[in-house]
mmCIF file of C-alpha atoms in Angstrom:
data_model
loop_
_atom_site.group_PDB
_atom_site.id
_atom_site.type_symbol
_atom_site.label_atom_id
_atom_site.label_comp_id
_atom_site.label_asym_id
_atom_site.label_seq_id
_atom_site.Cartn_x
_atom_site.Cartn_y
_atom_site.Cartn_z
ATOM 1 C CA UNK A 1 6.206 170.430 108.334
ATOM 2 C CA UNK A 2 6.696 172.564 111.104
ATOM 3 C CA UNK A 3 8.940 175.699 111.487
ATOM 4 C CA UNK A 4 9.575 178.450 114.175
ATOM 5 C CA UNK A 5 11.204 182.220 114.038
ATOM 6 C CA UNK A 6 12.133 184.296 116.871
ATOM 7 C CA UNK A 7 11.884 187.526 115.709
ATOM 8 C CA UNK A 8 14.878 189.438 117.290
ATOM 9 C CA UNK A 9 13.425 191.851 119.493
ATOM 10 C CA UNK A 10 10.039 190.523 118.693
ATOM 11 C CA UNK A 11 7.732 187.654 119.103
ATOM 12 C CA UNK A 12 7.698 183.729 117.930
ATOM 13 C CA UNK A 13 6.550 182.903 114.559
ATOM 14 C CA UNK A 14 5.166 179.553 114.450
ATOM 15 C CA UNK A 15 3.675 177.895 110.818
ATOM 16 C CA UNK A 16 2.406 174.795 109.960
ATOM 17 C CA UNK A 17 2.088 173.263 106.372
ATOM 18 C CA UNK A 18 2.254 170.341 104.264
ATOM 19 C CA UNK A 19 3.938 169.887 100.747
ATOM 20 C CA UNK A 20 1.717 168.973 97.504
ATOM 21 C CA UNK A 21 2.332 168.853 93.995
ATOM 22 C CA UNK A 22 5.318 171.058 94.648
ATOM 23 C CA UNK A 23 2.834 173.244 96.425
ATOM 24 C CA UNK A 24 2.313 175.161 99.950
ATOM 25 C CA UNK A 25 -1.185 173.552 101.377
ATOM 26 C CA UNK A 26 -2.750 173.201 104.839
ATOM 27 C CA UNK A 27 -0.898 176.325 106.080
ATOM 28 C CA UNK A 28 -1.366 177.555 109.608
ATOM 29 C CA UNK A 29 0.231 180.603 111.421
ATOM 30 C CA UNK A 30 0.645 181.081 114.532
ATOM 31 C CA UNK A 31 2.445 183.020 117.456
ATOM 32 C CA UNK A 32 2.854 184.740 120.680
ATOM 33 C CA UNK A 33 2.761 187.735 118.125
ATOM 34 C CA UNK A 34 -0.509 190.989 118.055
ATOM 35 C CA UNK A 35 -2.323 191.277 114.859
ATOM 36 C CA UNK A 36 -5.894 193.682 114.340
ATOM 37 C CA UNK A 37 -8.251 192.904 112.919
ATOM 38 C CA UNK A 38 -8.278 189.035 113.571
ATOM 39 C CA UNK A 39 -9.186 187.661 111.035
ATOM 40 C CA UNK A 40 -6.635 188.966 109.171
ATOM 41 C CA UNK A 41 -5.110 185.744 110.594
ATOM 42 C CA UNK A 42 -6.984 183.927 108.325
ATOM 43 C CA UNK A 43 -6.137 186.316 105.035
ATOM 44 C CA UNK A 44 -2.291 185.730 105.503
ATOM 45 C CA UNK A 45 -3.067 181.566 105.728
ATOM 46 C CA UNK A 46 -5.065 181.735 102.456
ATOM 47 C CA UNK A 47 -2.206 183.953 101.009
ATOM 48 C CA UNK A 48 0.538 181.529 101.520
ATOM 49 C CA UNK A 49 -1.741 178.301 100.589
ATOM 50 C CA UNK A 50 -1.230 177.344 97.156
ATOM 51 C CA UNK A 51 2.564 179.408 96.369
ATOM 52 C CA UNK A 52 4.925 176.848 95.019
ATOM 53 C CA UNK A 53 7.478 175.177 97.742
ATOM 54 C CA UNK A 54 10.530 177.036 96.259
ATOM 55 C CA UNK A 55 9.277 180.813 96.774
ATOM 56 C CA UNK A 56 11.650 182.778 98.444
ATOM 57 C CA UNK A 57 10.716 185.095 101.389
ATOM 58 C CA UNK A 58 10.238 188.004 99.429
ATOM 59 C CA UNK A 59 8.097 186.305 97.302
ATOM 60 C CA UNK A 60 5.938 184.912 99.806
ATOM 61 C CA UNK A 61 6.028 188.023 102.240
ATOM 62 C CA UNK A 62 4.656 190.195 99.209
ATOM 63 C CA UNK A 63 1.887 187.406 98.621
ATOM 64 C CA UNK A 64 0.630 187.809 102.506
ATOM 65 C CA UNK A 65 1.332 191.848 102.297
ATOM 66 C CA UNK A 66 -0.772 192.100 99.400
ATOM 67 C CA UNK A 67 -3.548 190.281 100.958
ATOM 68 C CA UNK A 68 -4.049 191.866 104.148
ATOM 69 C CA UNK A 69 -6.690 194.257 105.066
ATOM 70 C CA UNK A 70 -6.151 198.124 104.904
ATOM 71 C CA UNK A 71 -5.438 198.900 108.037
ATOM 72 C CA UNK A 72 -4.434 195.681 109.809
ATOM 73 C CA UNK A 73 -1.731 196.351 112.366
ATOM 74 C CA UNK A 74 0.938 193.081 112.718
ATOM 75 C CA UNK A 75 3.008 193.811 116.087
ATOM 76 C CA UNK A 76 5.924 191.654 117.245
ATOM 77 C CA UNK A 77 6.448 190.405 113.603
ATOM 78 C CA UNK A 78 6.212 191.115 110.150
ATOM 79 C CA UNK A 79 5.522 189.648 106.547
ATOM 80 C CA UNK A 80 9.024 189.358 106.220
ATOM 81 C CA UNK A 81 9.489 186.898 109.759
ATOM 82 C CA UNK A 82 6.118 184.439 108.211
ATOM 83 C CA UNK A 83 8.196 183.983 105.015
ATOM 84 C CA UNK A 84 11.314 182.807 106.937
ATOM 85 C CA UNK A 85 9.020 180.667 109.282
ATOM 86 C CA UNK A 86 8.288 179.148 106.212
ATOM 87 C CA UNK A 87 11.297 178.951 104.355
ATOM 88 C CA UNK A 88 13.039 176.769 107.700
ATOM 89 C CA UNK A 89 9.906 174.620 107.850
ATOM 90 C CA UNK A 90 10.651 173.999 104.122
ATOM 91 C CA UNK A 91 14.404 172.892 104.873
ATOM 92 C CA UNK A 92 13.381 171.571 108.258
ATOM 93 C CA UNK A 93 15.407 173.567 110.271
ATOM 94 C CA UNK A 94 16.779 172.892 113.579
ATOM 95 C CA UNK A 95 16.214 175.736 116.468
ATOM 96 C CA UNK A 96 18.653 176.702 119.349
ATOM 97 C CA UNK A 97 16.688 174.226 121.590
ATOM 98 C CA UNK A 98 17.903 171.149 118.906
ATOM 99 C CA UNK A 99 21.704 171.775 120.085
ATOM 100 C CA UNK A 100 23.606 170.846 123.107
ATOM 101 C CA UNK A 101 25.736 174.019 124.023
ATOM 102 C CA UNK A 102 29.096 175.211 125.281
ATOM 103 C CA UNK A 103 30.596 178.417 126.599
ATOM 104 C CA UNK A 104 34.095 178.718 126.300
ATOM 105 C CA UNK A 105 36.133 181.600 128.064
ATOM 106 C CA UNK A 106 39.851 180.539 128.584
ATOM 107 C CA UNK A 107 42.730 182.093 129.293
ATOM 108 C CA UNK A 108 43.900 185.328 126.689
ATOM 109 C CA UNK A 109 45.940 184.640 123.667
ATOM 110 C CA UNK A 110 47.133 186.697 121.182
ATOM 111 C CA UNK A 111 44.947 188.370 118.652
ATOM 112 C CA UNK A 112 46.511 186.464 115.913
ATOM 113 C CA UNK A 113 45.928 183.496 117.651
ATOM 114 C CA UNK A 114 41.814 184.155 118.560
ATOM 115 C CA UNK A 115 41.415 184.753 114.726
ATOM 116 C CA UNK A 116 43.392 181.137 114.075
ATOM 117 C CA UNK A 117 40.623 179.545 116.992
ATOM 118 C CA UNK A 118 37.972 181.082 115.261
ATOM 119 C CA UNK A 119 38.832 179.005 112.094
ATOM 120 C CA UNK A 120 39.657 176.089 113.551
ATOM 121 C CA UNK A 121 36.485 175.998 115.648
ATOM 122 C CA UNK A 122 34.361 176.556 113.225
ATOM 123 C CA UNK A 123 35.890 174.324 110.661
ATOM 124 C CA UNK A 124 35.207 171.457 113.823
ATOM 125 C CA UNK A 125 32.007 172.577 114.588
ATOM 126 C CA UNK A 126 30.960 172.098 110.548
ATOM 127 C CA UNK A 127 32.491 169.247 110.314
ATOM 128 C CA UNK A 128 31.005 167.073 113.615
ATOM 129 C CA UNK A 129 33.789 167.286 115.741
ATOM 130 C CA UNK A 130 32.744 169.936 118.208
ATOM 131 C CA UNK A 131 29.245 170.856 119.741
ATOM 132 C CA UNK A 132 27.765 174.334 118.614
ATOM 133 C CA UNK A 133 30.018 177.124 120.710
ATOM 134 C CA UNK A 134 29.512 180.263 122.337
ATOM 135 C CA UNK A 135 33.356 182.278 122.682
ATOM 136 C CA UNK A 136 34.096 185.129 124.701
ATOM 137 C CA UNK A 137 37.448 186.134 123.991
ATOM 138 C CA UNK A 138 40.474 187.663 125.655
ATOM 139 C CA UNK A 139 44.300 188.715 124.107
ATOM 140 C CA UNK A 140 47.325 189.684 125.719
ATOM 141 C CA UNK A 141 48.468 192.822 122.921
ATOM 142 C CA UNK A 142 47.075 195.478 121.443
ATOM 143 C CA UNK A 143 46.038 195.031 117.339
ATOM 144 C CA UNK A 144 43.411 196.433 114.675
ATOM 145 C CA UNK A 145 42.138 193.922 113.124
ATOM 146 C CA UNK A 146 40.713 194.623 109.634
ATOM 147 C CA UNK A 147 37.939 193.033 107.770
ATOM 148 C CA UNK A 148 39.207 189.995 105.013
ATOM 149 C CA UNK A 149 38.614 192.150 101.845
ATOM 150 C CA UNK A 150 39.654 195.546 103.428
ATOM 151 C CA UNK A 151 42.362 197.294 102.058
ATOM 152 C CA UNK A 152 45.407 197.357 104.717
ATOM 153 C CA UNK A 153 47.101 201.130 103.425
ATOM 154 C CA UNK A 154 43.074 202.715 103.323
ATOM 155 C CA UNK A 155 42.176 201.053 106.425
ATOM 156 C CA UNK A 156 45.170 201.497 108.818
ATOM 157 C CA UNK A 157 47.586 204.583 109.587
ATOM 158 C CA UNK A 158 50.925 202.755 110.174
ATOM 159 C CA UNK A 159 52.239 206.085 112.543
ATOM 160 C CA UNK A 160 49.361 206.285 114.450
ATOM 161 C CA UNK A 161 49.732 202.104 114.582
ATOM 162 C CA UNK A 162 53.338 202.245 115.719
ATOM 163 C CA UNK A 163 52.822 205.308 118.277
ATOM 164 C CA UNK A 164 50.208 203.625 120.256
ATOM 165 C CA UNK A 165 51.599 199.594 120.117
ATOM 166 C CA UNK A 166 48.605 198.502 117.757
ATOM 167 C CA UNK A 167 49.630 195.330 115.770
ATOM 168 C CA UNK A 168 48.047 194.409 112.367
ATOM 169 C CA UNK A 169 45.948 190.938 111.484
ATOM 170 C CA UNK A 170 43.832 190.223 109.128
ATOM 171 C CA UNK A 171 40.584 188.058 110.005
ATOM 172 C CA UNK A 172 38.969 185.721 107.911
ATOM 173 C CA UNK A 173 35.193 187.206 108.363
ATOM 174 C CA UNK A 174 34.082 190.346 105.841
ATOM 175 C CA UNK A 175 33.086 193.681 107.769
ATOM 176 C CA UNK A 176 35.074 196.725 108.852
ATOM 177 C CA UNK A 177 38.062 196.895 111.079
ATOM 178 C CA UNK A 178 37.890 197.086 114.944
ATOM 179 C CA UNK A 179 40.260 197.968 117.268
ATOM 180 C CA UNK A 180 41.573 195.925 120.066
ATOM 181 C CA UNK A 181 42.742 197.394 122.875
ATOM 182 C CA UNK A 182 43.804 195.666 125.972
ATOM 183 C CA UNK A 183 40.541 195.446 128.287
ATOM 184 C CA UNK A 184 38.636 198.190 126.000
ATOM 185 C CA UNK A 185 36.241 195.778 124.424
ATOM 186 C CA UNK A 186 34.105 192.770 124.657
ATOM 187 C CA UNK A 187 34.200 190.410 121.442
ATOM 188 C CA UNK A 188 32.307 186.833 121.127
ATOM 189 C CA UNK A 189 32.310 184.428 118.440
ATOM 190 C CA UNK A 190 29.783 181.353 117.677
ATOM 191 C CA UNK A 191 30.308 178.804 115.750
ATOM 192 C CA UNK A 192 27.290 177.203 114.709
ATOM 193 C CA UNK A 193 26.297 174.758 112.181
ATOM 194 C CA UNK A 194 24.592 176.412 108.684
ATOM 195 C CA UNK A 195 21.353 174.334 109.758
ATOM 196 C CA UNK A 196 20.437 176.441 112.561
ATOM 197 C CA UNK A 197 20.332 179.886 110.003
ATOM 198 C CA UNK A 198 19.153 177.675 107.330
ATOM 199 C CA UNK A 199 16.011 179.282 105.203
ATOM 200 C CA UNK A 200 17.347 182.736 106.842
ATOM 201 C CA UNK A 201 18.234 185.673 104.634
ATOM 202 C CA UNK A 202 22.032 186.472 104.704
ATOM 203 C CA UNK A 203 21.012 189.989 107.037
ATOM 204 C CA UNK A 204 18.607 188.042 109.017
ATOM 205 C CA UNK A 205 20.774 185.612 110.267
ATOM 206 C CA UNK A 206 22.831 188.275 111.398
ATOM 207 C CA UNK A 207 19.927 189.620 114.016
ATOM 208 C CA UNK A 208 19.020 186.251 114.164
ATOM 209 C CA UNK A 209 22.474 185.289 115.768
ATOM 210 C CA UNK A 210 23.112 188.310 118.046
ATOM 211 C CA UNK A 211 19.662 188.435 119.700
ATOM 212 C CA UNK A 212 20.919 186.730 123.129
ATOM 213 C CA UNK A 213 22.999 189.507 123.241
ATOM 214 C CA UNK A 214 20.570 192.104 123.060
ATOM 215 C CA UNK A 215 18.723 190.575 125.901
ATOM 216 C CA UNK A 216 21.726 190.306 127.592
ATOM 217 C CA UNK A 217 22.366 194.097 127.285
ATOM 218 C CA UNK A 218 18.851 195.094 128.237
ATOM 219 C CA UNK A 219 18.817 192.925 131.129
ATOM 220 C CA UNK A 220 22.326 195.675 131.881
ATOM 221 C CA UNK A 221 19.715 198.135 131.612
ATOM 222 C CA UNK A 222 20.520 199.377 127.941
ATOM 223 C CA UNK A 223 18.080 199.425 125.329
ATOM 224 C CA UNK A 224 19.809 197.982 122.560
ATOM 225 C CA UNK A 225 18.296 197.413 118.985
ATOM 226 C CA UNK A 226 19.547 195.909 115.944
ATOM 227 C CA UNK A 227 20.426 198.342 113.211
ATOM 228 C CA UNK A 228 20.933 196.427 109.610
ATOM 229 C CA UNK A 229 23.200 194.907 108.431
ATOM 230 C CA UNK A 230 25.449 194.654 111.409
ATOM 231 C CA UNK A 231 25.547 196.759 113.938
ATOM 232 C CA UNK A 232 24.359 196.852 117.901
ATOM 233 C CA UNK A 233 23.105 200.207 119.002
ATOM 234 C CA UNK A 234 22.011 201.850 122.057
ATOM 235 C CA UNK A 235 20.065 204.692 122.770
ATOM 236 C CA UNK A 236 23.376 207.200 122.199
ATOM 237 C CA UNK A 237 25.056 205.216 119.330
ATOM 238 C CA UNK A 238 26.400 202.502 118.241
ATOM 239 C CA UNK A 239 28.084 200.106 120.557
ATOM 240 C CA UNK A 240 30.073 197.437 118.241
ATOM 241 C CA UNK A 241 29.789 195.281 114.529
ATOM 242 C CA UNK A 242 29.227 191.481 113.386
ATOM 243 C CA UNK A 243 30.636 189.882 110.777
ATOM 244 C CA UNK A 244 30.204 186.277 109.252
ATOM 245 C CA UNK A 245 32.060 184.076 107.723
ATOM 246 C CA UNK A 246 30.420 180.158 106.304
ATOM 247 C CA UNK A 247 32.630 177.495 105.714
ATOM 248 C CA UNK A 248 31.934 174.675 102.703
ATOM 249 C CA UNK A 249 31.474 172.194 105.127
ATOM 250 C CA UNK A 250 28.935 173.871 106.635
ATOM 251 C CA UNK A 251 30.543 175.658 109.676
ATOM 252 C CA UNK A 252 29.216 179.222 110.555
ATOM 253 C CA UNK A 253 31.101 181.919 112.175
ATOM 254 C CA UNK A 254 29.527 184.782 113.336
ATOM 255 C CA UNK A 255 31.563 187.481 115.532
ATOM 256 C CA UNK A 256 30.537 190.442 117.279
ATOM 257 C CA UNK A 257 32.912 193.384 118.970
ATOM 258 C CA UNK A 258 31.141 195.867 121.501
ATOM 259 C CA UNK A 259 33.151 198.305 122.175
ATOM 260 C CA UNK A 260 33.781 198.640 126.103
ATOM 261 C CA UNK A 261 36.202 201.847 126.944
ATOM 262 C CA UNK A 262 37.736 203.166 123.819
ATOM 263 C CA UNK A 263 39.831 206.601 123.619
ATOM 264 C CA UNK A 264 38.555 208.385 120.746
ATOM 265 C CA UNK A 265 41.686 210.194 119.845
ATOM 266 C CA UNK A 266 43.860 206.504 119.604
ATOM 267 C CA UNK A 267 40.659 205.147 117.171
ATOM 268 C CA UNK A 268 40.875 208.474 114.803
ATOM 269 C CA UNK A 269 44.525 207.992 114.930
ATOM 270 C CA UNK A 270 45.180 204.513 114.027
ATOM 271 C CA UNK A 271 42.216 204.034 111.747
ATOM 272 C CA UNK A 272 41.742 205.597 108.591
ATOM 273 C CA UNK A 273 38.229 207.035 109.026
ATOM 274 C CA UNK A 274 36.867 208.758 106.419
ATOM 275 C CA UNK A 275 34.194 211.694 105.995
ATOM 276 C CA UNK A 276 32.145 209.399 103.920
ATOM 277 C CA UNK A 277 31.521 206.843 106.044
ATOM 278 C CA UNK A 278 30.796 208.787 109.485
ATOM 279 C CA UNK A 279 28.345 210.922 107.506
ATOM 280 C CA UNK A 280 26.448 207.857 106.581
ATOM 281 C CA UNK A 281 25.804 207.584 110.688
ATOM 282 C CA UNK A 282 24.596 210.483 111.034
ATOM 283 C CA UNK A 283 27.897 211.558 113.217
ATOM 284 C CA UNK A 284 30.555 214.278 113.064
ATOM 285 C CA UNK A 285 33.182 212.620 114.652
ATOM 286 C CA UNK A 286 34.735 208.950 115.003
ATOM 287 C CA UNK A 287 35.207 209.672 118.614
ATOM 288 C CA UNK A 288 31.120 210.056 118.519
ATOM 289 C CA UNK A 289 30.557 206.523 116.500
ATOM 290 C CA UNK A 290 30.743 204.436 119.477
ATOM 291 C CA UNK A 291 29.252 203.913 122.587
ATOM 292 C CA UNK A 292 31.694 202.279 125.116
ATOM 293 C CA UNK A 293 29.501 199.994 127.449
ATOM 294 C CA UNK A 294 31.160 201.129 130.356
ATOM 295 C CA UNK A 295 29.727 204.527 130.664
ATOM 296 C CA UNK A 296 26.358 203.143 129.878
ATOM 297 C CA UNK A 297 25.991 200.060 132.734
ATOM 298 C CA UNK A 298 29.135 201.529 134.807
ATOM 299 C CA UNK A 299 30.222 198.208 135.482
ATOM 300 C CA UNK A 300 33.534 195.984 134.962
ATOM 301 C CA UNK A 301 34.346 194.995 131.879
ATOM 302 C CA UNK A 302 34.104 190.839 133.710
ATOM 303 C CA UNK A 303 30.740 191.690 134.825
ATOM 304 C CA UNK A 304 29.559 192.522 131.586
ATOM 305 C CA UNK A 305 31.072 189.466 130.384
ATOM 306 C CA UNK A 306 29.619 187.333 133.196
ATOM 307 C CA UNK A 307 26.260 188.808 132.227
ATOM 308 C CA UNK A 308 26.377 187.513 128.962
ATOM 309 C CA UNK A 309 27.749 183.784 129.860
ATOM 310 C CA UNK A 310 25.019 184.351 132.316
ATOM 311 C CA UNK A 311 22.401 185.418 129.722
ATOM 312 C CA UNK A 312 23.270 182.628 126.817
ATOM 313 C CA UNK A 313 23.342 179.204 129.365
ATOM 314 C CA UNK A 314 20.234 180.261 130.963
ATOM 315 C CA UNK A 315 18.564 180.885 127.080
ATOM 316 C CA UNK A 316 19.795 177.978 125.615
ATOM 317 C CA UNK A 317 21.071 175.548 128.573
ATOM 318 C CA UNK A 318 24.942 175.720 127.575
ATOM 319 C CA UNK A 319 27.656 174.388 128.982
ATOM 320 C CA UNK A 320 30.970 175.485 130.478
ATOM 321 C CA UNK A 321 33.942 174.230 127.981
ATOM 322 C CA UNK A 322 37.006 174.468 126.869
ATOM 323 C CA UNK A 323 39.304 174.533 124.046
ATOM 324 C CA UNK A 324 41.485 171.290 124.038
ATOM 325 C CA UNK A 325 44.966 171.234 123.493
ATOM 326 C CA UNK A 326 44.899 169.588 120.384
ATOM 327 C CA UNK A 327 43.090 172.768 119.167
ATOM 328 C CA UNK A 328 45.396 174.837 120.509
ATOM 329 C CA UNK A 329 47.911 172.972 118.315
ATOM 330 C CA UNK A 330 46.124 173.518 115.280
ATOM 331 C CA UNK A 331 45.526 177.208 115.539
ATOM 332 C CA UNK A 332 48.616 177.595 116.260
ATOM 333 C CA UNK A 333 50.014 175.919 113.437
ATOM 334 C CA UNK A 334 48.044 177.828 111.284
ATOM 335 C CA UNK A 335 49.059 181.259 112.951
ATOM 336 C CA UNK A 336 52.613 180.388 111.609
ATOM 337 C CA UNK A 337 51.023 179.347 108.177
ATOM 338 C CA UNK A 338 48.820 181.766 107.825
ATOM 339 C CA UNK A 339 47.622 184.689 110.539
ATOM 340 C CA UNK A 340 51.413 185.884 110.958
ATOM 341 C CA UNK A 341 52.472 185.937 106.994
ATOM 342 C CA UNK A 342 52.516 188.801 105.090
ATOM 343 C CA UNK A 343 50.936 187.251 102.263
ATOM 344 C CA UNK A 344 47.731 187.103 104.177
ATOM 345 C CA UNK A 345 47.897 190.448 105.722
ATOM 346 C CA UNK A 346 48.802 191.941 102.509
ATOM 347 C CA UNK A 347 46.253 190.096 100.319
ATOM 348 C CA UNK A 348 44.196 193.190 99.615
ATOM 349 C CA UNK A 349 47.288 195.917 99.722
#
């Protein structure tokens, strides 16, 4: 068996291993990775040889911790990025390189409709009917959209909502709310079968899925890092949120929103922000939270987009696509069934 993990901001993990007796045996690492001394190489392939096939990655990154030397220095990975090496050779499963890829920008829509695509997309992606998708979207009014299990009266200020034309939808992904002004942000989805994050943890899939777009940043000339669960930060904050959301058939979605040029006084007036989540930044102010990429690469809000297209097809080899019409039709069905009713906005009050 055979299994690879790209640690995000790090270096390949690569194992090796064979199944028997319900056991790990004939395990090999290896990696583009630094690791002192060497033949602490050696230690972590004895550690994992002999744990029983079903460990999970804390178990089996605790088994190689607990056998390395004092002192040895792992750079580029960790325990933590062996175990889920293992864990996807154990469920043989698939890398980026196993998928044929499209990018998908089209032509805006409203917000309640990009949260109907997202469903729809993903729900054809798990089920066959669509290759894996990279898509960058774009919207034609103003709306917060919050998280599936947020409340709408703690989340949302309906004054500051009505003074500034914000609109209210509901999405179908967990996470916090985001708002969506017209050209002030840059927001992707992916829809990507559950094999490709298969033997991930839940928060590793998360880095796991948004590492393209740290590249893509850095290659802007920010240094971006991953900051767990969700966020993407920069050197002077944060500068936007993921969320997830797996379908039973097997369908991933996984979001992101960088924020591009927001007004701080709109956000603290629309959203209800409170003390207790700013202080757990680290920040005074909401106006502080985020970083808007335009001051930081001092570019157009299309270039930045371009950059990422730019960044994913070269990574991965994608595709330009499209959405068809017939998926059109469906989303938009399901806007009027779903995305526009108050039922659905009002399902956590």
């Amino acid at each position: 068996m055979h299994g690879e993990y790209k640690v995000p901001g790090g270096k390949l993990v690569v194992v090796d291993l064979e199944e028997r007796e319900g056991r790990i045996h004939g395990f090999h690492l290896a990696g583009d990775f630094f690791l002192e001394p060497d033949d602490a190489l050696d230690d972590i392939d004895q550690a994992v040889n002999g744990l029983p096939v079903e460990s999970d990655v804390p178990t089996i990154a605790a088994a190689i911790r607990a056998a390395l030397p004092e002192g040895a220095q792992l750079l580029g990975f960790t325990p933590e990025s062996v175990a889920t090496a293992i864990r996807r050779a154990l469920v043989t499963a698939p890398g980026w390189a196993d998928f044929e890829w499209e990018v998908v920008h089209d032509r805006p829509v409203s917000p309640r409709m990009n949260l109907a695509l997202d469903e729809v997309l993903t729900t054809r992606v798990g089920a066959g009917l669509r290759k894996p998708t990279l898509r960058l979207w774009e919207w034609n009014e103003n709306a917060v959209v919050i998280g599936s299990f947020q409340s709408l009266r703690n989340e949302v200020d309906p004054a500051g909502a009505d003074k500034y034309g914000f609109d209210v939808v509901r999405r179908i992904s967990g996470g916090g709310a985001m708002l969506m002004a017209a050209n002030s942000i840059v927001t992707y989805s992916l829809y990507v079968p559950a094999s490709l994050v298969a033997g991930m943890t839940f928060a590793d899939s998360y880095a796991f899925l948004d590492d393209w777009v740290l590249q893509a940043l850095r290659s802007l000339g920010i240094d971006a890092v991953y900051q767990p669960l969700n966020d993407i930060a920069g050197p002077h904050g944060k500068i936007g949120g993921a969320a997830q959301k797996r379908l039973a058939n097997g369908g991933v979605l996984h979001h992101a929103t960088l924020s591009y040029d927001m007004d701080g006084q709109v956000l603290t007036e629309v959203l209800r922000i409170g003390r207790e989540k700013l202080s757990d930044k680290g920040t005074v102010s909401a106006a502080k939270r985020v970083d808007p990429l335009r001051s930081q690469t001092g570019l157009p809000r299309d270039q930045v987009i371009d950059r990422f297209i730019q960044t994913f097809t070269t990574l991965y080899g994608a595709t330009e696509g499209h959405i068809t019409d017939d998926e059109y039709a469906e989303a938009e069905a399901l806007v009027e069934s779903k995305f526009a009713t108050d039922a659905w906005l009002q399902r956590v009050p």
